[in-house]
Coordinates of C-alpha atoms in Angstrom, one line a residue:
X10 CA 0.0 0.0 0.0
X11 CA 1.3 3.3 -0.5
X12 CA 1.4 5.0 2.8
X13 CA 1.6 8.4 1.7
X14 CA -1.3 7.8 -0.2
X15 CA -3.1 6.3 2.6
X16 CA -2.5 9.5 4.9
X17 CA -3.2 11.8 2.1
X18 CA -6.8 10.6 1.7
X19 CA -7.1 9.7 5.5
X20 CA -6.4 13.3 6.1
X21 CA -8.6 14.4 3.0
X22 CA -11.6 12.2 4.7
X23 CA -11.2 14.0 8.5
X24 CA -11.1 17.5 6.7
X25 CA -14.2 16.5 4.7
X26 CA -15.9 15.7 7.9
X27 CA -15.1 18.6 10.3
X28 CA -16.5 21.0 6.8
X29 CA -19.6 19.5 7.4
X30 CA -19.5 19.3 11.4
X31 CA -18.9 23.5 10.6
X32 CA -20.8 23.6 7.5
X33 CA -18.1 25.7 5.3
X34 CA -19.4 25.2 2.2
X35 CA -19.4 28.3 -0.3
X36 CA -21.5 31.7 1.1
X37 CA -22.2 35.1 0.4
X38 CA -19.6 37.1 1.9
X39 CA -20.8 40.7 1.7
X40 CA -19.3 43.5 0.1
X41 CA -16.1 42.9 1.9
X42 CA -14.6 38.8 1.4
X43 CA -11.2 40.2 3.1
X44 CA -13.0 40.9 6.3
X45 CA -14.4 37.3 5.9
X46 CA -11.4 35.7 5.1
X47 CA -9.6 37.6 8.4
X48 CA -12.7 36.3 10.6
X49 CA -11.7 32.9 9.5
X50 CA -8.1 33.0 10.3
X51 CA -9.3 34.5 14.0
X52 CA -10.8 30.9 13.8
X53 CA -8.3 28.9 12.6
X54 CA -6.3 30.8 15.7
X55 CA -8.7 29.9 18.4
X56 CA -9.8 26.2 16.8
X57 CA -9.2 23.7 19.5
X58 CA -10.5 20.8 17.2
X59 CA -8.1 18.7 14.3
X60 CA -11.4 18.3 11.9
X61 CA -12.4 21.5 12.4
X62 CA -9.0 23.3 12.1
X63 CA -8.3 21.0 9.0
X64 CA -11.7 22.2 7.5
X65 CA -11.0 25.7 8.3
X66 CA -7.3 25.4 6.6
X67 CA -8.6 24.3 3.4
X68 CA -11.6 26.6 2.7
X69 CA -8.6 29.2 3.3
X70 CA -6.1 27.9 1.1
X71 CA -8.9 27.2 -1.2
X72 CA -10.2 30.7 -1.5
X73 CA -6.2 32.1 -1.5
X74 CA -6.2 29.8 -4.7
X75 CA -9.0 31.9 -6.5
X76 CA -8.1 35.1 -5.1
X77 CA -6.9 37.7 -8.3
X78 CA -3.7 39.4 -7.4
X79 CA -4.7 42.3 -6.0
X80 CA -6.3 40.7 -3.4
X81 CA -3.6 38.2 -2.6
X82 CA -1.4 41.5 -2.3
X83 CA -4.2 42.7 0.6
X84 CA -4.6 39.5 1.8
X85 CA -0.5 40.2 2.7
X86 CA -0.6 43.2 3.8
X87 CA -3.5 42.1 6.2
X88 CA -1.5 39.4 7.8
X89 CA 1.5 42.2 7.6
X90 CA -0.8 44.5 10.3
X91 CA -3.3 42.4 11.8
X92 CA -1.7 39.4 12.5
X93 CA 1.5 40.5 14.3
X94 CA 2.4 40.3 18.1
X95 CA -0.2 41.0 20.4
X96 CA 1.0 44.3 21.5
X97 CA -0.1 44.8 25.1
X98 CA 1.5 41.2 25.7
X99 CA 4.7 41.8 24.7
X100 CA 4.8 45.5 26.4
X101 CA 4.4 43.4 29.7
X102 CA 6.7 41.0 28.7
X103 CA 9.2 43.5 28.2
X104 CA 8.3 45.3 31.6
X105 CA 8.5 42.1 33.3
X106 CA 11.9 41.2 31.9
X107 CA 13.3 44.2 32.6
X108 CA 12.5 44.3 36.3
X109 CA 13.5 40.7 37.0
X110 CA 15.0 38.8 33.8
X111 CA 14.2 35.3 35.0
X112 CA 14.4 32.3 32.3
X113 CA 10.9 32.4 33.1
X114 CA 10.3 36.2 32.3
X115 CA 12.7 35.6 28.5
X116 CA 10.0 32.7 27.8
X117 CA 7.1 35.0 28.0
X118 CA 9.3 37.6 26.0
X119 CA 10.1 35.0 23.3
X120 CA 6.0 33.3 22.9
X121 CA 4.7 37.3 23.2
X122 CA 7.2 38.7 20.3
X123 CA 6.2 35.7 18.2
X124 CA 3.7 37.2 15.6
X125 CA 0.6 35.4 15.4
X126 CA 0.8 35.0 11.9
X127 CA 3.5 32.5 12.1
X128 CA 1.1 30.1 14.0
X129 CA -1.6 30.8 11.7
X130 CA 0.5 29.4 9.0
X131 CA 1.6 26.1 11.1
X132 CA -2.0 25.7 10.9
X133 CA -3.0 26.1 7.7
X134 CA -0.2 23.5 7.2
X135 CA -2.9 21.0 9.1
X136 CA -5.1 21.1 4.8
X137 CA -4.1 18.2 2.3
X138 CA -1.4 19.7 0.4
X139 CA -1.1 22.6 2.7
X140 CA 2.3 22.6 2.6
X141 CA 2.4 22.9 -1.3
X142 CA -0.4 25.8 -1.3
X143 CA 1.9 27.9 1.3
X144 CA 5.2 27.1 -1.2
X145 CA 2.9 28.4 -4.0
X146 CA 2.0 31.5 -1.4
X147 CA 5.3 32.5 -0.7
X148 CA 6.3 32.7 -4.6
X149 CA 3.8 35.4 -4.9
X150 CA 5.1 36.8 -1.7
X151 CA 8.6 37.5 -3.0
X152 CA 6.9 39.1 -6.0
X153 CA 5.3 41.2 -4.1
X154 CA 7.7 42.4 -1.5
X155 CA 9.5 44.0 -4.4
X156 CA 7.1 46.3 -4.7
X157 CA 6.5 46.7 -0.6
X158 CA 9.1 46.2 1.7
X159 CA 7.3 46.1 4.9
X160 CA 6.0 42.5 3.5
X161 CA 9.7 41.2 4.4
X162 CA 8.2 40.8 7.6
X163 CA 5.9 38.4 6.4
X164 CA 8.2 36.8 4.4
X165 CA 10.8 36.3 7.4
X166 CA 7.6 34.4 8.8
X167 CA 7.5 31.8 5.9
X168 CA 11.2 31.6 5.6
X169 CA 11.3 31.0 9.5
X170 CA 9.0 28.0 9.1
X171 CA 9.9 26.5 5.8
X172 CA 13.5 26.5 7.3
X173 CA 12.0 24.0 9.9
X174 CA 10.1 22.2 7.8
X175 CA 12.2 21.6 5.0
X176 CA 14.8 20.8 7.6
X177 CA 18.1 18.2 5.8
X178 CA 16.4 15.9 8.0
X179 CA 13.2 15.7 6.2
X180 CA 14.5 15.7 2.6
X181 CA 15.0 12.2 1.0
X182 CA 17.3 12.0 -1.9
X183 CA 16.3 9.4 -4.8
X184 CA 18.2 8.9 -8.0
X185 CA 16.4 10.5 -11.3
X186 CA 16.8 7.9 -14.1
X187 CA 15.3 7.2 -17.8
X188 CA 13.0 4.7 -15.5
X189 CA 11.9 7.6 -13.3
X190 CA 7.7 8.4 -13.5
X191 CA 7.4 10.5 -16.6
X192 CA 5.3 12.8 -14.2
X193 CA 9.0 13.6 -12.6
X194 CA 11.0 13.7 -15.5
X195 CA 8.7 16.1 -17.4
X196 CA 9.4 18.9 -14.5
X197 CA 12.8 17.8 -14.9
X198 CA 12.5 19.3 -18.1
X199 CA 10.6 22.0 -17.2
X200 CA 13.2 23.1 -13.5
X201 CA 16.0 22.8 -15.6
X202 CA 17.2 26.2 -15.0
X203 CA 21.0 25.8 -16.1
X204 CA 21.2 24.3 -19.4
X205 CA 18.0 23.7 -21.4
X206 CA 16.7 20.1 -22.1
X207 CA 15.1 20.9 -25.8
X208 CA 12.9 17.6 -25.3
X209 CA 12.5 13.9 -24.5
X210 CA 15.5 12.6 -26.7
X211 CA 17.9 15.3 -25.0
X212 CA 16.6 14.4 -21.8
X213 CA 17.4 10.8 -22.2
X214 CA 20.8 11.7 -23.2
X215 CA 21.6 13.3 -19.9
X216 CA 19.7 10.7 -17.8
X217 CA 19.7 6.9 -20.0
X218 CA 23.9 6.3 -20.4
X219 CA 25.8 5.0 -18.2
X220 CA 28.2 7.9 -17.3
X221 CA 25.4 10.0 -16.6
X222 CA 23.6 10.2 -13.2
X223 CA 20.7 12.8 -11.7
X224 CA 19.8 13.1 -7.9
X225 CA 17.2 15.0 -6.7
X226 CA 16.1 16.0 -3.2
X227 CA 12.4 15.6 -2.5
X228 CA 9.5 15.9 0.5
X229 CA 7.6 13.9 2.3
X230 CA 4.4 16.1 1.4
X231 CA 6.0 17.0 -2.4
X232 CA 6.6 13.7 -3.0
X233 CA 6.5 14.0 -6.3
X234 CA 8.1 17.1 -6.9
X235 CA 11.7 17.9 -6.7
X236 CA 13.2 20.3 -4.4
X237 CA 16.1 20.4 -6.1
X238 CA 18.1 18.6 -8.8
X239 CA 21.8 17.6 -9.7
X240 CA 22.9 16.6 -13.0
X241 CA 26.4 14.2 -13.1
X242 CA 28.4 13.4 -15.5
X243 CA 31.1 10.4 -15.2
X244 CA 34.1 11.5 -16.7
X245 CA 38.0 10.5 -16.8
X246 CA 39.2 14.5 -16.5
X247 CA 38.1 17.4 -15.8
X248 CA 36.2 19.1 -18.4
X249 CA 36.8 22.5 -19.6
X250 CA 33.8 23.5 -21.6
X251 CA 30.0 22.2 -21.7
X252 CA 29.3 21.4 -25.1
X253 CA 31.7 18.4 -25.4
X254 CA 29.5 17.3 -22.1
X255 CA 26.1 17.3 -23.9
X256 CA 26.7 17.0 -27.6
X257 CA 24.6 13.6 -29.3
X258 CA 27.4 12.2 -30.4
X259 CA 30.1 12.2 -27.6
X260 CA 31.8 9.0 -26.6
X261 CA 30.3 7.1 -23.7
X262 CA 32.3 5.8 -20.8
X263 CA 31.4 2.6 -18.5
X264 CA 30.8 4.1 -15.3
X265 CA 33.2 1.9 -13.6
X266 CA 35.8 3.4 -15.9
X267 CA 35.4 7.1 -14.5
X268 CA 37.6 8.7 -12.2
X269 CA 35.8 12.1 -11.9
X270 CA 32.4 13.0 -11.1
X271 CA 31.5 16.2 -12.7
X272 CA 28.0 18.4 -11.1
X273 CA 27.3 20.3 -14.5
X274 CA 23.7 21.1 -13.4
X275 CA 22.2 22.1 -10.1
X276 CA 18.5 23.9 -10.3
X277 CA 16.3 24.8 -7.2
X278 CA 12.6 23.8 -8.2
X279 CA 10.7 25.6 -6.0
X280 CA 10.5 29.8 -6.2
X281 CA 8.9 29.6 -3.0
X282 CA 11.4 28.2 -1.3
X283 CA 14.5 30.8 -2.6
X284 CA 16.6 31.4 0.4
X285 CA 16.0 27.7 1.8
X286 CA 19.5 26.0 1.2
X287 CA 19.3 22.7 0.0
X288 CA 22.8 23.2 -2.4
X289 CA 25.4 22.0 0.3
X290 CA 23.8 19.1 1.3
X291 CA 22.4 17.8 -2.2
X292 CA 26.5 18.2 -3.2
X293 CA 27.8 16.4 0.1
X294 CA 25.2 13.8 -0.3
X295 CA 25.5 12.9 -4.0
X296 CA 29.6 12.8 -3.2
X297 CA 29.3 10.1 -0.8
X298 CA 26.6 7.8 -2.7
X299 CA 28.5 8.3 -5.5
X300 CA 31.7 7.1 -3.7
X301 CA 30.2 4.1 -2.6
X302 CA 28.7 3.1 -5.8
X303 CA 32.0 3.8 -8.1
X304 CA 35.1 3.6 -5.4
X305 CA 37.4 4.8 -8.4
X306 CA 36.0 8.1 -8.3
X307 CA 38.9 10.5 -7.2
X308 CA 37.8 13.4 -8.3
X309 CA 34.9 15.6 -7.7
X310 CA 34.7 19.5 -10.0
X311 CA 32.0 21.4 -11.1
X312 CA 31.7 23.2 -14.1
X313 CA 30.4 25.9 -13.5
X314 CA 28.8 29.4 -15.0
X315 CA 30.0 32.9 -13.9
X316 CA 26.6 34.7 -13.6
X317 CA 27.8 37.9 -12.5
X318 CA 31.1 38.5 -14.5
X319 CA 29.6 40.4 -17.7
X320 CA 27.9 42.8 -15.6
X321 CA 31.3 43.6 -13.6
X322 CA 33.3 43.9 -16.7
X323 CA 31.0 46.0 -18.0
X324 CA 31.1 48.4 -15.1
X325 CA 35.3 48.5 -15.5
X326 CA 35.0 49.0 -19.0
X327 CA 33.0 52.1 -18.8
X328 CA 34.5 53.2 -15.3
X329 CA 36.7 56.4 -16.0
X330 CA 39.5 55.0 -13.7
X331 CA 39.8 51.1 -13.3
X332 CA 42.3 49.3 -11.5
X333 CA 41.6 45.8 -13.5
X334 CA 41.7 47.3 -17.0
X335 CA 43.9 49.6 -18.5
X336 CA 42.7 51.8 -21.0
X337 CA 44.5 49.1 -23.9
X338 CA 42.6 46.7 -22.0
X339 CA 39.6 48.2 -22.4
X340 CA 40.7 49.1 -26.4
X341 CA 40.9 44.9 -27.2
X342 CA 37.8 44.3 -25.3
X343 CA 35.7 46.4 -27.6
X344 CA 35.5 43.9 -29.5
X345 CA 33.0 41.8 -27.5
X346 CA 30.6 44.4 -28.3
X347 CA 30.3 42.4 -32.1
X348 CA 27.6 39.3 -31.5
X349 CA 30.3 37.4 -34.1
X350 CA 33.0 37.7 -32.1
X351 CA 33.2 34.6 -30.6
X352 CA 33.3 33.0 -34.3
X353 CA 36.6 35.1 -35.6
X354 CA 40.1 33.8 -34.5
X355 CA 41.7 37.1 -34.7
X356 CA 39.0 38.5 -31.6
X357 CA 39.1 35.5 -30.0
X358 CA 43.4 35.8 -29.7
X359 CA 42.9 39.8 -28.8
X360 CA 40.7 39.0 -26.0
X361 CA 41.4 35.8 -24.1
X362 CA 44.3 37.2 -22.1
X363 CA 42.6 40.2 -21.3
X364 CA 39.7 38.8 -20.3
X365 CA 41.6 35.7 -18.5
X366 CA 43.1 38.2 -16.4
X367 CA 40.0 40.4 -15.1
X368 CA 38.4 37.0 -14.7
X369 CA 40.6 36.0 -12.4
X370 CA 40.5 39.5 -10.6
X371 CA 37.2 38.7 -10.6
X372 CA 37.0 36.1 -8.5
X373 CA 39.8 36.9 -6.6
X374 CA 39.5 40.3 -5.6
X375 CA 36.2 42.3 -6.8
X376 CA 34.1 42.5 -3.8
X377 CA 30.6 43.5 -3.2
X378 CA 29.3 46.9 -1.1
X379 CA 29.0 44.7 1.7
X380 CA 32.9 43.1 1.0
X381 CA 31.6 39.6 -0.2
X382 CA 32.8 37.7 -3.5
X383 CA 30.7 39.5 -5.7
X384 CA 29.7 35.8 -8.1
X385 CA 26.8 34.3 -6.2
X386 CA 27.7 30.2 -7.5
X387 CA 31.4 31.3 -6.4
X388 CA 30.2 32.5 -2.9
X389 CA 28.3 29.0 -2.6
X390 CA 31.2 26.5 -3.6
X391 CA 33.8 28.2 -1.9
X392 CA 31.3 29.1 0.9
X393 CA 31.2 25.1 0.8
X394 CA 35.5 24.1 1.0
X395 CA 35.9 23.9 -2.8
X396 CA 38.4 25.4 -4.2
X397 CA 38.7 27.8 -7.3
X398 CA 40.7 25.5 -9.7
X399 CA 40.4 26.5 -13.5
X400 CA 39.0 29.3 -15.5
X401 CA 37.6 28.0 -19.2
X402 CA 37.6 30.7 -21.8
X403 CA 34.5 30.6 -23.8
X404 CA 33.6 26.9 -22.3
X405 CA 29.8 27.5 -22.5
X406 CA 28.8 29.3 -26.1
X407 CA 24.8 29.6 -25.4
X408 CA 23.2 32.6 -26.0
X409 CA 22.6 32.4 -22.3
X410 CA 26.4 32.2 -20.8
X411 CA 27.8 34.7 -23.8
X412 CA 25.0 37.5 -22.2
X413 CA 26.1 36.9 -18.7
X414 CA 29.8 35.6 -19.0
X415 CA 31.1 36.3 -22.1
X416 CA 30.7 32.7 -22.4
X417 CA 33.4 32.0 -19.2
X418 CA 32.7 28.6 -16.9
X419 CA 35.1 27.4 -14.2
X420 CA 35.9 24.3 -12.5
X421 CA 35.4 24.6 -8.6
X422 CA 37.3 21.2 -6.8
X423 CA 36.0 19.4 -4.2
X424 CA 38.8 17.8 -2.7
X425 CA 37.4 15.9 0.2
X426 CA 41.0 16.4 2.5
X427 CA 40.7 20.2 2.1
X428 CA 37.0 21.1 2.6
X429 CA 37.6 22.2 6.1
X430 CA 40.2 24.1 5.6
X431 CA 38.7 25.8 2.5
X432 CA 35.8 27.0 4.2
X433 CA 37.7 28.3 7.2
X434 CA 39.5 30.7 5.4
X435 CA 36.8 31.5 3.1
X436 CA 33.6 31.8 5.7
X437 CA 36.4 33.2 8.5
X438 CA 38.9 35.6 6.7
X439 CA 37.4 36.2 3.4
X440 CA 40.3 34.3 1.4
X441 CA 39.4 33.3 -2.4
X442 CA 41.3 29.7 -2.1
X443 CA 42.4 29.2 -5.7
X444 CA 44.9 27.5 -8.3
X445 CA 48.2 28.8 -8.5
X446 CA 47.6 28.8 -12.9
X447 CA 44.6 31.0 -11.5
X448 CA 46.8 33.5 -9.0
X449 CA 49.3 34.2 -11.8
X450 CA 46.5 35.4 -14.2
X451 CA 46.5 38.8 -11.8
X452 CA 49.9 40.5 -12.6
X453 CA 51.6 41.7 -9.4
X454 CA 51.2 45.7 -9.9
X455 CA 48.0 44.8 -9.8
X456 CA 46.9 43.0 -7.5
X457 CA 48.6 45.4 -5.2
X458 CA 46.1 48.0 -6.3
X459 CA 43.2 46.1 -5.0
X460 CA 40.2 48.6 -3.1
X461 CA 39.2 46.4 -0.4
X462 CA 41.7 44.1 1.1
X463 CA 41.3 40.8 1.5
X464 CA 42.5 40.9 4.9
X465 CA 40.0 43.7 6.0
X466 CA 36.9 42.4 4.6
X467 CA 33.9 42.1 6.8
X468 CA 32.9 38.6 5.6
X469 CA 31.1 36.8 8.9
X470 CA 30.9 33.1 8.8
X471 CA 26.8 33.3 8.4
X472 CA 27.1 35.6 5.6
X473 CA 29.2 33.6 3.7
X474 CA 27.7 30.5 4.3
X475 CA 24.3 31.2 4.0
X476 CA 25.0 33.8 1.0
X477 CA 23.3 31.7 -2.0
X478 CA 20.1 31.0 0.4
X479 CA 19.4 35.0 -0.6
X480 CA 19.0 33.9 -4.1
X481 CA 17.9 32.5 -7.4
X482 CA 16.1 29.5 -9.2
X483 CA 18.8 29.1 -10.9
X484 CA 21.7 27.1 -8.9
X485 CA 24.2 26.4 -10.2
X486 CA 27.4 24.4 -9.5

């Protein structure tokens, strides 16, 4: 029997029942449905009963479903002001801690500055597929936050909880193969955020040989929806540029003949779960299944995408003063501006150096406002122990990877000895831990020249281990 089904319909019956024990079928709600739906989320709050707080969960979640956006935007800003801490509680609680701050006064603090919106949405958890209706919530929270700050608040709510819920403990990694329920390959298709599966025959080429391997995290209550994917590829050296990757005609290795795994892929499913970190663990995990299946695996790289370099070379090349570029620099790069560069031998020679060279500035010196690596997929893997260990000129020709990287990918190494040790002096003294091919690209007048010092930059170990939970659907190793 399949026990998730069993519990999905058991818990579908004792809903069904407590809507009738409360009779919540569909009503008139007068002019005003907001002030409706807030009277029922007062109820949810003060439901004592499981059927009838499971029958008051889904006739919410079922009228957020056909709300139009406008009022999913003032059903937000009503949890936003109405459905924050009870105010004269936690001005006593304050009092009382002040005068005497017993454990048992910082209790009273900590349950009165919880906002009652964060149990409201524990309990409208308690529907069938609650948990997927409050992921599909969030999404149009973040949307919406962009346009109203004071939502954050909100937001810090669902983050808060899904942080709990989607705790490592509750995900369950399965392989993705050819076999897989088409149901969960065809969103394979559609997540893939990195490179673009064009159809069934290209996803069977990254998913049927065997030197090819896919893991996903999943849910207990998304069952059938990833949380996140990771695509492998079995390899005997470390590649340099995706194409010779994911081309028909490549030749196939026997797994047991690989001696480096290669994560070419990694795309976060879920929008409403951005800033929920899955990454780290989804890369430790695959590591050791894979080590245990194929012992010859030595190796472990990425290759990886540079999301943020085309914008930052932009900004040197039109800065007045630059300490990357000098103004013969900037005189060869012009040529980048032609969509046929890439195509002409002559451009290609004229730039690679140059660009070589503010690449690896890039990565090892450019910092952010708030003195962070300013590539988010650099900030994760090195955030993780791996180090920085080749730059590949034009390794990823897309349309995609020449708008945002002038077609530039990297290799990040996970060597499994120095993982402690990388993210020590990565996540504790902001140090880029790199190559030595890559530390020679900087010439040495420049690198003296550098605006923020390494040394000095205020990189705490949250910051830059968390940094890629801030982030994107796209995830990429």
């Amino acid at each position: 029997m399949n026990t998730t089904s069993f519990f999905g319909d058991m818990l579908q019956t004792i809903t069904e029942r407590g809507r009738r024990f409360l009779s919540l079928g569909p009503r008139e709600e007068g002019t005003n449905p907001l002030d409706h739906i807030e009277t029922l989320c007062e109820a949810l709050l003060s439901s004592r009963g499981e059927a009838s707080g499971m029958a008051m969960a889904k006739d919410l979640l079922d009228r957020w479903q056909r709300f139009d956006p406008a009022m999913q935007r003032e059903f937000m800003v009503m949890l936003l002001r109405r459905f924050g801490p009870k105010t004269e509680r936690l001005e006593k609680a304050i009092g009382s801690y002040q005068a005497d701050p017993t454990p048992a006064a910082l209790l009273e603090l900590h349950v009165a500055a919880e906002p009652r919106r964060q149990e409201l949405i524990r309990r409208l958890n308690l529907a069938p597929n609650g948990i997927a209706t409050l992921v599909r919530m969030r999404e149009k929270l973040l949307e919406l936050k962009v346009e109203d700050p004071d939502l954050e608040a909100v937001d810090s709510d669902f983050a808060h909880l899904f942080g709990s819920w989607f705790n490592r403990g509750f995900l369950v990694l399965r392989p993705v193969s050819w076999s897989t329920p088409a149901d969960i390959l065809e969103k394979i298709i559609r997540y893939e955020a990195v490179h673009h599966i064009g159809g069934w025959d290209e996803l069977r080429r990254r998913l049927a040989p065997d030197d090819r391997r896919c893991f996903a995290f999943f849910h207990p209550q998304l069952i059938d929806d990833p949380l996140i994917f990771v695509e492998v590829a079995l390899t005997r050296e470390i590649p340099s540029n995706i194409a010779d990757l994911l081309k028909e005609d490549r030749a196939q290795i026997k797994a047991d003949e690989a001696t480096t795994a290669v994560f070419y892929s990694i795309s976060n499913c879920q929008e409403g779960l951005r800033g929920i970190s899955f990454g780290n663990f989804l890369i430790k995990q695959v590591v050791e299944d894979l080590r245990r299946e194929l012992p010859k695996l030595d190796t472990f790289v990425t290759l990886s995408p540079v999301p943020g370099f085309a914008g930052w070379l932009s900004r040197e090349r039109k800065a007045e003063s630059s300490d990357v570029l000098t103004p013969a620099d900037k005189a060869k790069l012009a040529v980048i501006d032609d969509q046929d560069w890439t195509e002409r031998a002559d451009a290609v020679a004229t730039v690679q150096p140059v660009m070589m060279s503010a690449a690896a500035w890039y990565f090892l010196k450019a910092r952010n406002p708030k003195g962070r690596v300013i590539d988010p997929v650099a900030r994760f893997h090195l955030g993780n122990g791996a180090r920085l260990e080749r730059i590949n000129f034009l390794g990823d020709l897309s349309p995609k990877a020449l708008r945002q990287a002038h077609g530039l990918m990297v290799n990040y190494l996970y060597k499994l000895d120095d993982i402690e040790a990388n993210h020590e002096a990565f996540a504790g003294r902001g140090e880029v831990v790199a190559a030595q091919s890559i530390r020679r690209l900087v010439p040495a007048d420049k690198a003296v020249r550098s605006l923020v010092p390494a040394t000095n930059l205020p990189t705490p170990k949250t910051e830059a281990a968390n940094d890629l939970k801030n982030g994107r659907k796209e995830f990429t190793p």
